[in-house]
Amino acid sequence: MTLKPPDMGKNLTVDNAMGGEYGHRSLATLRPGGLLVTIKFRGQELHAEAARRGVRVEALLVEADHAGMTAIADLAATGKLVAHIAGTFPLAEAAAAHALGETGRTTGKLVITMT
């Protein structure tokens, strides 16, 4: 397994549907004026904390469509959209990857590799 530390001082961070303190932790990575984009409603407490930190929280409704998926693929292919990888695990260590993800203490995606 390989773990990478999170980059601090971002203008934008994207939150996935994880619960718990993930949204609050994401706010701490933003510069003043930064933006947290989330696909899960986080409630007024997160918005209040964002205001105290001088950042914003915006929700995004995601609908899969061919044109949108093609645009995302193009962004990824040109390096304009890059996923933060928190750790990489061989398939034999999938249980360890899952356990780490359940802690809610990772920043980025956990990747299972099959070779």
CSV table of N, CA and C in Angstrom, one decimal:
chain,number,residue,atom,x,y,z
A,1,MET,N,0.8,-1.2,0.0
A,1,MET,CA,0.0,0.0,0.0
A,1,MET,C,0.9,1.2,0.0
A,2,THR,N,0.5,2.3,-0.7
A,2,THR,CA,1.1,3.5,-0.8
A,2,THR,C,0.2,4.6,-0.4
A,3,LEU,N,0.5,5.5,0.6
A,3,LEU,CA,-0.3,6.6,1.0
A,3,LEU,C,0.4,7.9,0.7
A,4,LYS,N,-0.4,8.8,0.1
A,4,LYS,CA,0.2,10.2,-0.2
A,4,LYS,C,-0.5,11.2,0.7
A,5,PRO,N,0.3,12.2,1.2
A,5,PRO,CA,-0.3,13.2,2.1
A,5,PRO,C,-1.2,14.1,1.2
A,6,PRO,N,-2.2,14.7,1.8
A,6,PRO,CA,-3.1,15.6,1.0
A,6,PRO,C,-2.3,17.0,0.8
A,7,ASP,N,-2.6,17.6,-0.4
A,7,ASP,CA,-2.1,18.9,-0.7
A,7,ASP,C,-3.0,19.9,0.1
A,8,MET,N,-2.3,20.9,0.7
A,8,MET,CA,-3.1,21.9,1.5
A,8,MET,C,-3.1,23.2,0.7
A,9,GLY,N,-4.1,24.0,1.0
A,9,GLY,CA,-4.2,25.3,0.4
A,9,GLY,C,-4.8,25.3,-1.0
A,10,LYS,N,-5.9,24.6,-1.2
A,10,LYS,CA,-6.5,24.5,-2.5
A,10,LYS,C,-7.6,25.5,-2.7
A,11,ASN,N,-7.8,25.9,-3.9
A,11,ASN,CA,-8.9,26.8,-4.2
A,11,ASN,C,-10.2,26.0,-4.4
A,12,LEU,N,-10.1,24.8,-4.7
A,12,LEU,CA,-11.3,24.0,-5.0
A,12,LEU,C,-11.1,22.6,-4.5
A,13,THR,N,-12.1,22.0,-3.8
A,13,THR,CA,-12.0,20.6,-3.5
A,13,THR,C,-13.4,20.0,-3.7
A,14,VAL,N,-13.4,18.7,-4.1
A,14,VAL,CA,-14.7,18.1,-4.5
A,14,VAL,C,-14.9,17.0,-3.4
A,15,ASP,N,-16.1,17.0,-2.8
A,15,ASP,CA,-16.4,16.0,-1.8
A,15,ASP,C,-17.3,15.0,-2.4
A,16,ASN,N,-17.1,13.7,-2.1
A,16,ASN,CA,-17.9,12.7,-2.6
A,16,ASN,C,-19.1,12.4,-1.6
A,17,ALA,N,-19.7,11.3,-1.6
A,17,ALA,CA,-20.9,11.1,-0.8
A,17,ALA,C,-20.6,10.5,0.5
A,18,MET,N,-19.3,10.5,1.0
A,18,MET,CA,-19.0,10.0,2.3
A,18,MET,C,-19.7,10.9,3.4
A,19,GLY,N,-20.0,10.2,4.4
A,19,GLY,CA,-20.6,10.9,5.5
A,19,GLY,C,-19.6,11.3,6.6
A,20,GLY,N,-20.1,11.5,7.8
A,20,GLY,CA,-19.2,11.8,8.9
A,20,GLY,C,-18.6,13.2,8.8
A,21,GLU,N,-17.4,13.3,9.2
A,21,GLU,CA,-16.6,14.6,9.2
A,21,GLU,C,-15.9,14.9,7.9
A,22,TYR,N,-16.1,14.1,6.9
A,22,TYR,CA,-15.4,14.3,5.6
A,22,TYR,C,-15.6,15.7,5.1
A,23,GLY,N,-16.8,16.2,5.1
A,23,GLY,CA,-17.0,17.6,4.6
A,23,GLY,C,-16.3,18.6,5.4
A,24,HIS,N,-16.3,18.5,6.7
A,24,HIS,CA,-15.6,19.5,7.6
A,24,HIS,C,-14.1,19.4,7.4
A,25,ARG,N,-13.6,18.2,7.2
A,25,ARG,CA,-12.1,18.0,7.0
A,25,ARG,C,-11.8,18.7,5.6
A,26,SER,N,-12.6,18.5,4.6
A,26,SER,CA,-12.4,19.1,3.3
A,26,SER,C,-12.3,20.6,3.4
A,27,LEU,N,-13.1,21.2,4.2
A,27,LEU,CA,-13.1,22.7,4.4
A,27,LEU,C,-11.7,23.2,4.8
A,28,ALA,N,-11.0,22.4,5.7
A,28,ALA,CA,-9.7,22.7,6.2
A,28,ALA,C,-8.6,22.8,5.1
A,29,THR,N,-8.9,22.2,4.0
A,29,THR,CA,-7.9,22.2,2.9
A,29,THR,C,-8.0,23.4,2.0
A,30,LEU,N,-9.0,24.2,2.2
A,30,LEU,CA,-9.3,25.3,1.3
A,30,LEU,C,-8.6,26.6,1.7
A,31,ARG,N,-8.2,27.4,0.7
A,31,ARG,CA,-7.7,28.7,0.9
A,31,ARG,C,-8.9,29.6,1.1
A,32,PRO,N,-8.8,30.8,1.8
A,32,PRO,CA,-9.9,31.7,1.9
A,32,PRO,C,-10.4,32.0,0.4
A,33,GLY,N,-11.7,32.0,0.3
A,33,GLY,CA,-12.3,32.2,-1.0
A,33,GLY,C,-12.5,30.9,-1.8
A,34,GLY,N,-12.1,29.8,-1.2
A,34,GLY,CA,-12.1,28.5,-1.9
A,34,GLY,C,-13.6,28.0,-2.0
A,35,LEU,N,-13.7,26.9,-2.7
A,35,LEU,CA,-15.0,26.3,-2.9
A,35,LEU,C,-15.0,24.8,-2.6
A,36,LEU,N,-15.9,24.3,-1.9
A,36,LEU,CA,-16.2,22.9,-1.6
A,36,LEU,C,-17.4,22.5,-2.4
A,37,VAL,N,-17.3,21.5,-3.4
A,37,VAL,CA,-18.4,21.1,-4.2
A,37,VAL,C,-18.7,19.7,-3.6
A,38,THR,N,-20.0,19.5,-3.3
A,38,THR,CA,-20.4,18.2,-2.7
A,38,THR,C,-21.7,17.7,-3.5
A,39,ILE,N,-21.8,16.3,-3.5
A,39,ILE,CA,-23.0,15.7,-4.1
A,39,ILE,C,-24.0,15.2,-3.0
A,40,LYS,N,-23.7,15.5,-1.8
A,40,LYS,CA,-24.5,15.1,-0.7
A,40,LYS,C,-24.8,16.3,0.2
A,41,PHE,N,-26.1,16.6,0.5
A,41,PHE,CA,-26.5,17.7,1.3
A,41,PHE,C,-25.8,17.5,2.7
A,42,ARG,N,-25.1,18.5,3.1
A,42,ARG,CA,-24.4,18.4,4.4
A,42,ARG,C,-25.0,19.2,5.6
A,43,GLY,N,-26.0,20.0,5.3
A,43,GLY,CA,-26.7,20.7,6.4
A,43,GLY,C,-26.1,22.0,6.7
A,44,GLN,N,-26.8,22.8,7.5
A,44,GLN,CA,-26.4,24.2,7.8
A,44,GLN,C,-25.1,24.3,8.6
A,45,GLU,N,-24.8,23.3,9.4
A,45,GLU,CA,-23.6,23.4,10.2
A,45,GLU,C,-22.4,23.5,9.3
A,46,LEU,N,-22.3,22.7,8.2
A,46,LEU,CA,-21.2,22.8,7.3
A,46,LEU,C,-21.1,24.2,6.6
A,47,HIS,N,-22.3,24.7,6.2
A,47,HIS,CA,-22.3,26.0,5.6
A,47,HIS,C,-21.9,27.1,6.6
A,48,ALA,N,-22.2,27.0,7.8
A,48,ALA,CA,-21.8,28.0,8.8
A,48,ALA,C,-20.3,27.9,9.0
A,49,GLU,N,-19.8,26.7,9.1
A,49,GLU,CA,-18.3,26.6,9.3
A,49,GLU,C,-17.6,27.1,8.1
A,50,ALA,N,-18.1,26.9,6.9
A,50,ALA,CA,-17.5,27.4,5.6
A,50,ALA,C,-17.5,28.9,5.7
A,51,ALA,N,-18.6,29.5,6.1
A,51,ALA,CA,-18.7,31.0,6.2
A,51,ALA,C,-17.6,31.5,7.2
A,52,ARG,N,-17.5,30.8,8.3
A,52,ARG,CA,-16.5,31.2,9.3
A,52,ARG,C,-15.0,31.2,8.7
A,53,ARG,N,-14.8,30.2,7.9
A,53,ARG,CA,-13.5,30.0,7.2
A,53,ARG,C,-13.3,30.9,6.0
A,54,GLY,N,-14.3,31.6,5.6
A,54,GLY,CA,-14.2,32.4,4.4
A,54,GLY,C,-14.2,31.6,3.1
A,55,VAL,N,-14.9,30.5,3.1
A,55,VAL,CA,-15.0,29.6,1.9
A,55,VAL,C,-16.5,29.4,1.6
A,56,ARG,N,-16.8,28.7,0.5
A,56,ARG,CA,-18.2,28.4,0.1
A,56,ARG,C,-18.4,26.9,0.0
A,57,VAL,N,-19.6,26.5,0.2
A,57,VAL,CA,-20.1,25.1,-0.1
A,57,VAL,C,-21.2,25.1,-1.1
A,58,GLU,N,-21.1,24.4,-2.2
A,58,GLU,CA,-22.1,24.3,-3.2
A,58,GLU,C,-22.4,22.8,-3.4
A,59,ALA,N,-23.7,22.5,-3.5
A,59,ALA,CA,-24.1,21.1,-3.9
A,59,ALA,C,-24.3,21.0,-5.4
A,60,LEU,N,-24.0,19.8,-5.9
A,60,LEU,CA,-24.1,19.5,-7.3
A,60,LEU,C,-24.9,18.3,-7.5
A,61,LEU,N,-25.9,18.4,-8.4
A,61,LEU,CA,-26.8,17.3,-8.7
A,61,LEU,C,-26.1,16.6,-10.0
A,62,VAL,N,-25.8,15.4,-9.9
A,62,VAL,CA,-25.1,14.7,-11.0
A,62,VAL,C,-26.1,13.8,-11.8
A,63,GLU,N,-26.2,14.1,-13.1
A,63,GLU,CA,-26.9,13.2,-14.0
A,63,GLU,C,-26.0,12.7,-15.1
A,64,ALA,N,-25.9,11.4,-15.2
A,64,ALA,CA,-25.0,10.9,-16.3
A,64,ALA,C,-25.7,11.0,-17.6
A,65,ASP,N,-24.9,11.6,-18.6
A,65,ASP,CA,-25.4,11.6,-20.0
A,65,ASP,C,-24.2,11.5,-20.8
A,66,HIS,N,-24.4,11.1,-22.1
A,66,HIS,CA,-23.3,10.8,-23.0
A,66,HIS,C,-22.4,12.0,-23.2
A,67,ALA,N,-22.9,13.1,-23.5
A,67,ALA,CA,-22.1,14.3,-23.7
A,67,ALA,C,-21.3,14.7,-22.5
A,68,GLY,N,-21.9,14.6,-21.3
A,68,GLY,CA,-21.2,15.0,-20.1
A,68,GLY,C,-20.1,14.0,-19.8
A,69,MET,N,-20.4,12.7,-19.9
A,69,MET,CA,-19.3,11.7,-19.7
A,69,MET,C,-18.2,11.9,-20.7
A,70,THR,N,-18.5,12.2,-21.9
A,70,THR,CA,-17.4,12.4,-22.9
A,70,THR,C,-16.6,13.6,-22.6
A,71,ALA,N,-17.2,14.7,-22.1
A,71,ALA,CA,-16.5,15.9,-21.7
A,71,ALA,C,-15.6,15.6,-20.5
A,72,ILE,N,-16.1,14.8,-19.5
A,72,ILE,CA,-15.2,14.4,-18.4
A,72,ILE,C,-14.1,13.6,-18.8
A,73,ALA,N,-14.3,12.6,-19.7
A,73,ALA,CA,-13.2,11.8,-20.3
A,73,ALA,C,-12.2,12.6,-21.0
A,74,ASP,N,-12.6,13.6,-21.7
A,74,ASP,CA,-11.7,14.5,-22.4
A,74,ASP,C,-10.8,15.3,-21.4
A,75,LEU,N,-11.5,15.8,-20.3
A,75,LEU,CA,-10.7,16.5,-19.3
A,75,LEU,C,-9.7,15.6,-18.7
A,76,ALA,N,-10.0,14.4,-18.4
A,76,ALA,CA,-9.1,13.5,-17.8
A,76,ALA,C,-8.0,13.1,-18.8
A,77,ALA,N,-8.3,12.9,-20.0
A,77,ALA,CA,-7.3,12.6,-21.0
A,77,ALA,C,-6.3,13.7,-21.2
A,78,THR,N,-6.7,15.0,-21.1
A,78,THR,CA,-5.8,16.1,-21.3
A,78,THR,C,-5.1,16.5,-20.0
A,79,GLY,N,-5.4,15.8,-18.9
A,79,GLY,CA,-4.7,16.1,-17.6
A,79,GLY,C,-5.3,17.3,-16.9
A,80,LYS,N,-6.5,17.8,-17.3
A,80,LYS,CA,-7.1,18.9,-16.6
A,80,LYS,C,-8.0,18.4,-15.5
A,81,LEU,N,-8.3,17.1,-15.4
A,81,LEU,CA,-9.1,16.5,-14.3
A,81,LEU,C,-8.2,15.4,-13.8
A,82,VAL,N,-7.8,15.5,-12.6
A,82,VAL,CA,-6.9,14.5,-12.0
A,82,VAL,C,-7.5,14.0,-10.7
A,83,ALA,N,-7.6,12.8,-10.5
A,83,ALA,CA,-8.1,12.2,-9.2
A,83,ALA,C,-7.0,12.1,-8.2
A,84,HIS,N,-7.2,12.5,-7.0
A,84,HIS,CA,-6.2,12.4,-5.9
A,84,HIS,C,-6.3,10.9,-5.4
A,85,ILE,N,-5.2,10.2,-5.5
A,85,ILE,CA,-5.2,8.8,-5.0
A,85,ILE,C,-4.5,8.8,-3.7
A,86,ALA,N,-5.3,8.4,-2.7
A,86,ALA,CA,-4.8,8.3,-1.3
A,86,ALA,C,-3.9,7.1,-1.1
A,87,GLY,N,-4.3,6.0,-1.8
A,87,GLY,CA,-3.5,4.7,-1.6
A,87,GLY,C,-3.9,3.7,-2.7
A,88,THR,N,-2.9,2.8,-2.9
A,88,THR,CA,-3.1,1.8,-3.9
A,88,THR,C,-2.8,0.4,-3.2
A,89,PHE,N,-3.7,-0.5,-3.5
A,89,PHE,CA,-3.7,-1.8,-2.8
A,89,PHE,C,-3.8,-2.9,-3.9
A,90,PRO,N,-3.0,-4.0,-3.8
A,90,PRO,CA,-3.2,-5.1,-4.6
A,90,PRO,C,-4.5,-5.8,-4.2
A,91,LEU,N,-5.1,-6.5,-5.2
A,91,LEU,CA,-6.4,-7.2,-4.9
A,91,LEU,C,-6.4,-8.0,-3.6
A,92,ALA,N,-5.3,-8.7,-3.4
A,92,ALA,CA,-5.2,-9.5,-2.2
A,92,ALA,C,-5.3,-8.7,-0.9
A,93,GLU,N,-5.1,-7.4,-0.9
A,93,GLU,CA,-5.3,-6.5,0.3
A,93,GLU,C,-6.6,-5.7,0.2
A,94,ALA,N,-7.5,-6.1,-0.6
A,94,ALA,CA,-8.8,-5.4,-0.7
A,94,ALA,C,-9.5,-5.1,0.7
A,95,ALA,N,-9.4,-6.1,1.5
A,95,ALA,CA,-10.0,-6.0,2.9
A,95,ALA,C,-9.4,-4.9,3.6
A,96,ALA,N,-8.1,-4.7,3.5
A,96,ALA,CA,-7.3,-3.7,4.2
A,96,ALA,C,-7.7,-2.3,3.7
A,97,ALA,N,-7.9,-2.2,2.3
A,97,ALA,CA,-8.3,-1.0,1.7
A,97,ALA,C,-9.7,-0.6,2.2
A,98,HIS,N,-10.6,-1.6,2.3
A,98,HIS,CA,-11.9,-1.3,2.7
A,98,HIS,C,-11.9,-0.8,4.2
A,99,ALA,N,-11.1,-1.5,5.0
A,99,ALA,CA,-11.0,-1.1,6.4
A,99,ALA,C,-10.5,0.3,6.5
A,100,LEU,N,-9.5,0.7,5.7
A,100,LEU,CA,-8.9,2.1,5.8
A,100,LEU,C,-10.0,3.1,5.3
A,101,GLY,N,-10.8,2.7,4.3
A,101,GLY,CA,-11.8,3.6,3.8
A,101,GLY,C,-12.9,3.8,4.9
A,102,GLU,N,-13.2,2.8,5.6
A,102,GLU,CA,-14.2,2.9,6.7
A,102,GLU,C,-13.8,3.8,7.8
A,103,THR,N,-12.5,4.1,8.0
A,103,THR,CA,-12.0,4.9,9.1
A,103,THR,C,-12.5,6.4,8.9
A,104,GLY,N,-12.7,6.7,7.6
A,104,GLY,CA,-13.1,8.1,7.3
A,104,GLY,C,-11.9,9.1,7.4
A,105,ARG,N,-10.7,8.5,7.4
A,105,ARG,CA,-9.5,9.3,7.6
A,105,ARG,C,-8.6,9.4,6.4
A,106,THR,N,-9.1,9.0,5.3
A,106,THR,CA,-8.3,9.1,4.0
A,106,THR,C,-8.7,10.4,3.3
A,107,THR,N,-7.8,10.9,2.5
A,107,THR,CA,-8.0,12.0,1.6
A,107,THR,C,-7.7,11.6,0.2
A,108,GLY,N,-8.7,11.4,-0.6
A,108,GLY,CA,-8.5,10.9,-1.9
A,108,GLY,C,-9.1,9.5,-2.1
A,109,LYS,N,-8.9,8.9,-3.2
A,109,LYS,CA,-9.5,7.6,-3.5
A,109,LYS,C,-8.5,6.5,-3.2
A,110,LEU,N,-9.1,5.3,-2.8
A,110,LEU,CA,-8.3,4.1,-2.6
A,110,LEU,C,-8.5,3.3,-3.8
A,111,VAL,N,-7.4,2.8,-4.4
A,111,VAL,CA,-7.4,2.1,-5.7
A,111,VAL,C,-7.0,0.6,-5.4
A,112,ILE,N,-7.8,-0.3,-6.0
A,112,ILE,CA,-7.5,-1.7,-5.9
A,112,ILE,C,-6.9,-2.1,-7.3
A,113,THR,N,-5.7,-2.7,-7.3
A,113,THR,CA,-5.0,-3.0,-8.6
A,113,THR,C,-5.1,-4.5,-8.8
A,114,MET,N,-5.3,-4.9,-10.0
A,114,MET,CA,-5.3,-6.3,-10.4
A,114,MET,C,-4.3,-6.6,-11.5
A,115,THR,N,-3.3,-7.4,-11.1
A,115,THR,CA,-2.3,-7.7,-12.1
A,115,THR,C,-2.2,-9.2,-12.4
